[in-house]
C-alpha cells in the first residue's frame, strides 16, 4: 500500500454484503476501516466472522434513514480525531414487497431517505473532515447499480426510474407524497430512483468540489451480487432463484467477495483516480474482466436535473 498504509476509510453499511467484504479487502491492504453500521453488534460479529483483525477496524453507529443519526455520526467522527482518507457510501435498502411507504423520523419515504438523502447529508457534512489533515489522494465513492440505467439490460425491467421534475421533493416529500416525482408509491421504483440520485450526487460533487478540494469523487457498479442481503426483503423463492439465474443464464453473477475487492480497488488503487467517473466491469462479469468508465443514464448525466436534485435535497436535509 505504500503511502496508504494505515489510511482511514469510512464505509456505510459495512455489517454485511459488499460493504463488509470491501471492509475486509481494505483492512487486508493495511487500511483502518470505520465500519459505519446501523447495528454495531452485528457489524462486530460480521468482522470477526470474515477474519478481520481487531485493530483493523472501528465500529460506529449510523442509521442513514434517520438524518439526526447522520449528524451524530459526523460529530462523533470529528471528535475521534481520525484523519479521513476515503468515504464509501454503500448502505442501501430495497423493500420491493411493500404496499405502503415506510417513513423516516423526518417523515420522508424511507428508501429514498436511506439510499440518497442520508448519504447526501453525510457527504456534505464529511467534506470538511478531508481538509483537516494533509491527505494524499482523498476519495469519496457512492455505489451505483445497473438498474439506475434503462439503457442497460439490467435497467430495462419495469418499473423504470424516472425522477420527473422532482415534484415530490418540491412538495416537501412528506405524507401523502412518497415518490420523488410526486406519483403514487411504487417500492421498486423508489429504489431505482434513489440510485439515480446517488449517481447525480457524485456528478454534482465532482462539478462543485473536485477542483476546490482535490477529492476524487466516483461511483461504481461492482457487478450483480445476486446473493447479497440487499434482497432479504424479497420473496424467498426469488432469493433462491435469482443467484442461479445470474450465474447460469445471464452470466452476470459476482460474489460478495469479488465485489468487495472491486470497491477496495476504486478506493485505493492509482488507476481509479479519475473524478466524476462511473466504473463498471461490464454486463457479463467475468472474474478477471478489466474495469472501464461506463456512460451513465440520460437522467444521471443531465446537468439541469443534477442541479435541481442538489438544491431540493439540500433543502430537505436542512443544508439550505
Tab-separated table of C-alpha atoms in Angstrom:
chain	number	residue	atom	x	y	z
A	1	UNK	CA	0.000	0.000	0.000
A	2	UNK	CA	2.933	2.354	0.493
A	3	UNK	CA	1.603	5.838	1.316
A	4	UNK	CA	-1.850	4.422	2.096
A	5	UNK	CA	-0.709	2.153	4.907
A	6	UNK	CA	-2.863	2.889	7.972
A	7	UNK	CA	-5.147	5.196	6.000
A	8	UNK	CA	-8.698	5.564	7.320
A	9	UNK	CA	-11.810	4.751	5.296
A	10	UNK	CA	-15.420	5.090	6.423
A	11	UNK	CA	-17.783	2.516	4.886
A	12	UNK	CA	-21.527	2.738	5.478
A	13	UNK	CA	-23.495	-0.491	5.650
A	14	UNK	CA	-20.337	-2.430	6.466
A	15	UNK	CA	-22.028	-5.136	8.543
A	16	UNK	CA	-22.946	-7.323	5.558
A	17	UNK	CA	-22.730	-7.807	1.809
A	18	UNK	CA	-20.496	-5.690	-0.390
A	19	UNK	CA	-19.750	-3.231	2.412
A	20	UNK	CA	-18.441	-5.973	4.691
A	21	UNK	CA	-16.230	-7.514	2.011
A	22	UNK	CA	-14.932	-4.097	0.961
A	23	UNK	CA	-14.020	-3.530	4.613
A	24	UNK	CA	-12.230	-6.873	4.703
A	25	UNK	CA	-10.346	-6.161	1.473
A	26	UNK	CA	-9.199	-2.725	2.593
A	27	UNK	CA	-8.193	-3.984	6.049
A	28	UNK	CA	-6.007	-6.603	4.336
A	29	UNK	CA	-4.341	-3.768	2.419
A	30	UNK	CA	-3.452	-2.016	5.667
A	31	UNK	CA	-6.279	0.486	5.883
A	32	UNK	CA	-8.120	1.204	9.118
A	33	UNK	CA	-11.836	0.768	8.442
A	34	UNK	CA	-14.525	2.685	10.266
A	35	UNK	CA	-17.470	0.322	9.905
A	36	UNK	CA	-20.456	2.681	9.986
A	37	UNK	CA	-23.396	0.395	10.786
A	38	UNK	CA	-26.967	0.685	11.960
A	39	UNK	CA	-26.376	-2.340	14.220
A	40	UNK	CA	-22.847	-2.202	15.646
A	41	UNK	CA	-23.158	-5.588	17.363
A	42	UNK	CA	-23.974	-7.185	14.025
A	43	UNK	CA	-21.052	-5.307	12.478
A	44	UNK	CA	-18.632	-6.597	15.089
A	45	UNK	CA	-19.818	-10.176	14.695
A	46	UNK	CA	-19.522	-9.910	10.907
A	47	UNK	CA	-15.981	-8.512	11.110
A	48	UNK	CA	-14.921	-11.411	13.317
A	49	UNK	CA	-16.632	-13.932	11.050
A	50	UNK	CA	-14.698	-12.804	7.960
A	51	UNK	CA	-11.428	-12.727	9.895
A	52	UNK	CA	-10.719	-9.006	10.212
A	53	UNK	CA	-8.005	-8.245	12.766
A	54	UNK	CA	-9.456	-6.500	15.849
A	55	UNK	CA	-7.144	-3.494	15.434
A	56	UNK	CA	-8.045	-3.055	11.744
A	57	UNK	CA	-11.493	-1.596	12.306
A	58	UNK	CA	-13.611	0.642	14.494
A	59	UNK	CA	-17.377	0.259	14.835
A	60	UNK	CA	-19.528	3.387	14.780
A	61	UNK	CA	-23.311	3.620	14.767
A	62	UNK	CA	-25.232	5.336	11.974
A	63	UNK	CA	-28.737	4.974	10.598
A	64	UNK	CA	-28.900	6.527	7.136
A	65	UNK	CA	-32.692	6.500	7.393
A	66	UNK	CA	-32.534	8.978	10.291
A	67	UNK	CA	-30.950	12.323	9.427
A	68	UNK	CA	-30.289	13.152	13.078
A	69	UNK	CA	-28.309	9.896	13.354
A	70	UNK	CA	-26.193	11.019	10.412
A	71	UNK	CA	-25.439	14.308	12.143
A	72	UNK	CA	-24.483	12.499	15.366
A	73	UNK	CA	-22.161	10.202	13.444
A	74	UNK	CA	-20.305	13.148	11.892
A	75	UNK	CA	-19.950	14.808	15.292
A	76	UNK	CA	-18.572	11.602	16.810
A	77	UNK	CA	-16.184	11.043	13.916
A	78	UNK	CA	-14.926	14.613	14.270
A	79	UNK	CA	-14.390	14.069	17.997
A	80	UNK	CA	-12.386	10.899	17.278
A	81	UNK	CA	-9.666	12.985	15.555
A	82	UNK	CA	-9.221	10.300	12.911
A	83	UNK	CA	-7.868	11.536	9.561
A	84	UNK	CA	-10.276	10.775	6.721
A	85	UNK	CA	-8.754	9.378	3.533
A	86	UNK	CA	-11.854	7.882	1.927
A	87	UNK	CA	-15.623	7.671	2.382
A	88	UNK	CA	-17.624	4.846	0.806
A	89	UNK	CA	-21.398	5.337	0.716
A	90	UNK	CA	-22.568	1.758	0.377
A	91	UNK	CA	-25.582	1.268	2.666
A	92	UNK	CA	-28.906	0.723	0.917
A	93	UNK	CA	-32.314	-0.803	1.492
A	94	UNK	CA	-34.570	-2.485	-1.050
A	95	UNK	CA	-38.092	-3.439	0.007
A	96	UNK	CA	-39.922	-4.493	-3.162
A	97	UNK	CA	-42.933	-6.063	-1.433
A	98	UNK	CA	-44.122	-3.003	0.462
A	99	UNK	CA	-47.685	-1.889	-0.202
A	100	UNK	CA	-47.393	1.380	1.684
A	101	UNK	CA	-44.322	3.514	2.261
A	102	UNK	CA	-42.332	3.427	5.462
A	103	UNK	CA	-41.275	6.816	6.801
A	104	UNK	CA	-38.106	8.237	8.319
A	105	UNK	CA	-38.321	10.179	11.610
A	106	UNK	CA	-38.455	13.305	9.431
A	107	UNK	CA	-41.495	11.914	7.601
A	108	UNK	CA	-39.730	11.150	4.326
A	109	UNK	CA	-40.160	7.882	2.397
A	110	UNK	CA	-37.587	5.522	3.899
A	111	UNK	CA	-35.925	4.011	0.784
A	112	UNK	CA	-35.090	7.411	-0.692
A	113	UNK	CA	-34.010	8.685	2.726
A	114	UNK	CA	-31.681	5.775	3.453
A	115	UNK	CA	-30.175	5.396	-0.006
A	116	UNK	CA	-29.981	9.027	-1.089
A	117	UNK	CA	-30.889	11.751	1.409
A	118	UNK	CA	-28.914	10.226	4.300
A	119	UNK	CA	-25.843	9.797	2.125
A	120	UNK	CA	-26.300	13.243	0.576
A	121	UNK	CA	-26.216	14.769	4.058
A	122	UNK	CA	-23.297	12.567	5.125
A	123	UNK	CA	-21.197	13.532	2.097
A	124	UNK	CA	-21.785	17.235	2.651
A	125	UNK	CA	-21.045	17.093	6.372
A	126	UNK	CA	-17.935	14.934	5.923
A	127	UNK	CA	-16.309	17.125	3.276
A	128	UNK	CA	-14.590	19.317	5.900
A	129	UNK	CA	-13.112	16.178	7.508
A	130	UNK	CA	-10.988	15.582	4.413
A	131	UNK	CA	-9.435	19.026	4.809
A	132	UNK	CA	-8.385	18.725	8.460
A	133	UNK	CA	-5.249	16.748	7.623
A	134	UNK	CA	-2.804	16.832	4.713
A	135	UNK	CA	-4.314	13.801	2.989
A	136	UNK	CA	-2.828	12.455	-0.229
A	137	UNK	CA	-5.394	11.335	-2.821
A	138	UNK	CA	-8.659	11.608	-0.845
A	139	UNK	CA	-11.643	9.792	-2.362
A	140	UNK	CA	-15.413	9.773	-1.931
A	141	UNK	CA	-17.342	6.926	-3.532
A	142	UNK	CA	-21.049	6.135	-3.806
A	143	UNK	CA	-22.141	2.710	-5.014
A	144	UNK	CA	-24.352	2.604	-8.070
A	145	UNK	CA	-26.355	-0.110	-9.778
A	146	UNK	CA	-27.152	-1.128	-13.320
A	147	UNK	CA	-30.840	-0.694	-12.517
A	148	UNK	CA	-30.388	3.090	-12.486
A	149	UNK	CA	-29.999	2.990	-16.272
A	150	UNK	CA	-32.923	1.969	-18.551
A	151	UNK	CA	-30.465	1.952	-21.464
A	152	UNK	CA	-28.694	-1.081	-19.981
A	153	UNK	CA	-30.005	-4.647	-19.921
A	154	UNK	CA	-30.405	-4.715	-16.154
A	155	UNK	CA	-32.242	-1.406	-16.141
A	156	UNK	CA	-34.884	-2.216	-18.754
A	157	UNK	CA	-37.094	-4.113	-16.309
A	158	UNK	CA	-40.205	-2.199	-15.232
A	159	UNK	CA	-40.821	-0.067	-13.322
A	160	UNK	CA	-38.076	2.134	-14.732
A	161	UNK	CA	-36.551	5.015	-12.790
A	162	UNK	CA	-37.983	8.445	-13.506
A	163	UNK	CA	-37.239	11.498	-11.374
A	164	UNK	CA	-39.728	13.637	-13.287
A	165	UNK	CA	-39.104	17.245	-12.363
A	166	UNK	CA	-38.711	16.374	-8.662
A	167	UNK	CA	-42.336	17.273	-7.999
A	168	UNK	CA	-42.333	15.145	-4.836
A	169	UNK	CA	-39.220	16.801	-3.438
A	170	UNK	CA	-40.630	20.217	-4.359
A	171	UNK	CA	-43.824	19.413	-2.428
A	172	UNK	CA	-41.848	18.608	0.736
A	173	UNK	CA	-41.678	14.815	0.337
A	174	UNK	CA	-43.958	14.124	3.304
A	175	UNK	CA	-47.290	12.318	3.628
A	176	UNK	CA	-49.097	11.872	1.305
A	177	UNK	CA	-46.099	12.355	-1.045
A	178	UNK	CA	-43.745	9.371	-1.153
A	179	UNK	CA	-42.061	9.432	-4.592
A	180	UNK	CA	-39.508	11.865	-5.966
A	181	UNK	CA	-41.743	12.603	-8.972
A	182	UNK	CA	-44.858	13.005	-6.829
A	183	UNK	CA	-46.579	9.902	-8.244
A	184	UNK	CA	-48.148	7.037	-6.229
A	185	UNK	CA	-45.796	4.875	-4.182
A	186	UNK	CA	-44.011	2.053	-6.002
A	187	UNK	CA	-41.300	0.377	-3.888
A	188	UNK	CA	-39.083	-0.921	-6.701
A	189	UNK	CA	-39.134	2.421	-8.480
A	190	UNK	CA	-38.315	4.133	-5.168
A	191	UNK	CA	-35.094	2.091	-5.018
A	192	UNK	CA	-34.167	2.778	-8.644
A	193	UNK	CA	-34.925	6.490	-8.307
A	194	UNK	CA	-32.695	6.664	-5.244
A	195	UNK	CA	-29.802	5.125	-7.179
A	196	UNK	CA	-30.188	7.679	-9.971
A	197	UNK	CA	-29.930	10.330	-7.270
A	198	UNK	CA	-26.740	8.635	-5.998
A	199	UNK	CA	-25.095	8.908	-9.406
A	200	UNK	CA	-26.271	12.510	-9.803
A	201	UNK	CA	-24.809	13.286	-6.363
A	202	UNK	CA	-21.369	12.059	-7.425
A	203	UNK	CA	-21.608	14.106	-10.621
A	204	UNK	CA	-22.547	17.241	-8.691
A	205	UNK	CA	-19.881	16.666	-6.014
A	206	UNK	CA	-17.303	16.421	-8.780
A	207	UNK	CA	-18.564	19.560	-10.526
A	208	UNK	CA	-18.787	21.627	-7.358
A	209	UNK	CA	-15.848	20.434	-5.278
A	210	UNK	CA	-13.198	18.449	-7.176
A	211	UNK	CA	-11.115	21.433	-8.303
A	212	UNK	CA	-11.548	23.125	-4.941
A	213	UNK	CA	-10.665	20.144	-2.731
A	214	UNK	CA	-8.702	17.670	-4.869
A	215	UNK	CA	-11.063	14.898	-3.752
A	216	UNK	CA	-11.729	12.183	-6.310
A	217	UNK	CA	-15.498	11.665	-6.482
A	218	UNK	CA	-16.621	8.492	-8.225
A	219	UNK	CA	-19.252	5.797	-8.408
A	220	UNK	CA	-19.166	2.157	-9.420
A	221	UNK	CA	-21.293	-0.835	-10.240
A	222	UNK	CA	-19.255	-3.796	-8.969
A	223	UNK	CA	-21.477	-6.399	-10.654
A	224	UNK	CA	-24.646	-8.304	-9.889
A	225	UNK	CA	-24.167	-9.525	-6.326
A	226	UNK	CA	-27.300	-11.654	-6.519
A	227	UNK	CA	-26.953	-13.226	-3.072
A	228	UNK	CA	-26.339	-10.016	-1.142
A	229	UNK	CA	-28.510	-9.335	1.930
A	230	UNK	CA	-29.919	-6.393	-0.044
A	231	UNK	CA	-32.519	-8.890	-1.295
A	232	UNK	CA	-33.501	-10.147	2.168
A	233	UNK	CA	-36.882	-8.409	1.910
A	234	UNK	CA	-37.822	-10.164	-1.347
A	235	UNK	CA	-39.809	-13.382	-1.786
A	236	UNK	CA	-37.858	-16.444	-0.538
A	237	UNK	CA	-38.228	-18.093	-3.947
A	238	UNK	CA	-36.689	-15.013	-5.609
A	239	UNK	CA	-33.778	-15.135	-3.170
A	240	UNK	CA	-33.182	-18.751	-4.159
A	241	UNK	CA	-33.604	-18.452	-7.928
A	242	UNK	CA	-32.087	-15.034	-8.660
A	243	UNK	CA	-28.454	-16.063	-7.959
A	244	UNK	CA	-28.917	-19.180	-10.107
A	245	UNK	CA	-30.377	-17.083	-12.926
A	246	UNK	CA	-27.446	-14.674	-12.796
A	247	UNK	CA	-24.873	-17.470	-12.582
A	248	UNK	CA	-26.138	-19.779	-15.289
A	249	UNK	CA	-28.356	-17.719	-17.595
A	250	UNK	CA	-27.083	-14.138	-17.781
A	251	UNK	CA	-23.506	-14.716	-16.617
A	252	UNK	CA	-23.795	-11.550	-14.573
A	253	UNK	CA	-23.223	-13.037	-11.118
A	254	UNK	CA	-20.431	-11.628	-8.954
A	255	UNK	CA	-19.601	-12.903	-5.472
A	256	UNK	CA	-19.752	-10.586	-2.487
A	257	UNK	CA	-16.006	-11.056	-2.049
A	258	UNK	CA	-15.161	-10.067	-5.631
A	259	UNK	CA	-17.485	-7.073	-5.442
A	260	UNK	CA	-15.769	-6.035	-2.209
A	261	UNK	CA	-12.351	-6.308	-3.885
A	262	UNK	CA	-13.596	-4.075	-6.709
A	263	UNK	CA	-14.803	-1.450	-4.268
A	264	UNK	CA	-11.460	-1.588	-2.463
A	265	UNK	CA	-9.625	-1.067	-5.758
A	266	UNK	CA	-11.683	2.041	-6.552
A	267	UNK	CA	-10.899	3.338	-3.061
A	268	UNK	CA	-7.191	2.655	-3.110
A	269	UNK	CA	-5.607	1.960	-6.493
A	270	UNK	CA	-3.987	4.727	-8.568
A	271	UNK	CA	-5.688	3.710	-11.820
A	272	UNK	CA	-9.059	4.746	-10.352
A	273	UNK	CA	-8.053	8.334	-9.660
A	274	UNK	CA	-10.498	9.840	-12.143
A	275	UNK	CA	-13.018	12.158	-10.566
A	276	UNK	CA	-16.543	12.059	-11.910
A	277	UNK	CA	-16.163	8.505	-13.239
A	278	UNK	CA	-18.701	5.695	-13.041
A	279	UNK	CA	-16.714	2.458	-13.002
A	280	UNK	CA	-18.082	-0.813	-14.338
A	281	UNK	CA	-16.852	-4.243	-15.306
A	282	UNK	CA	-19.484	-4.782	-17.987
A	283	UNK	CA	-22.758	-6.691	-18.096
A	284	UNK	CA	-21.102	-10.102	-18.140
A	285	UNK	CA	-18.985	-10.149	-15.032
A	286	UNK	CA	-16.085	-12.444	-15.882
A	287	UNK	CA	-13.734	-12.809	-12.962
A	288	UNK	CA	-10.748	-11.048	-14.486
A	289	UNK	CA	-12.632	-8.500	-16.582
A	290	UNK	CA	-10.981	-5.074	-16.595
A	291	UNK	CA	-12.758	-2.013	-15.274
A	292	UNK	CA	-13.798	0.810	-17.555
A	293	UNK	CA	-15.627	4.111	-17.245
A	294	UNK	CA	-19.215	3.496	-18.289
A	295	UNK	CA	-21.701	6.042	-19.557
A	296	UNK	CA	-24.498	6.671	-17.091
A	297	UNK	CA	-28.191	7.059	-17.889
A	298	UNK	CA	-29.639	10.139	-19.559
A	299	UNK	CA	-31.153	11.292	-16.273
A	300	UNK	CA	-27.891	10.795	-14.396
A	301	UNK	CA	-25.912	12.891	-16.868
A	302	UNK	CA	-28.447	15.730	-17.080
A	303	UNK	CA	-26.746	18.862	-15.651
A	304	UNK	CA	-30.013	20.704	-15.061
A	305	UNK	CA	-31.517	17.707	-13.284
A	306	UNK	CA	-28.390	17.357	-11.162
A	307	UNK	CA	-28.507	20.968	-10.040
A	308	UNK	CA	-32.213	20.711	-9.182
A	309	UNK	CA	-31.665	17.443	-7.293
A	310	UNK	CA	-28.892	19.107	-5.287
A	311	UNK	CA	-30.868	22.199	-4.346
A	312	UNK	CA	-34.020	20.305	-3.352
A	313	UNK	CA	-32.088	17.589	-1.464
A	314	UNK	CA	-30.155	20.250	0.430
A	315	UNK	CA	-33.429	21.837	1.471
A	316	UNK	CA	-34.923	18.507	2.603
A	317	UNK	CA	-31.908	17.610	4.778
A	318	UNK	CA	-31.611	21.102	6.255
A	319	UNK	CA	-28.488	22.339	4.481
A	320	UNK	CA	-30.196	25.353	2.938
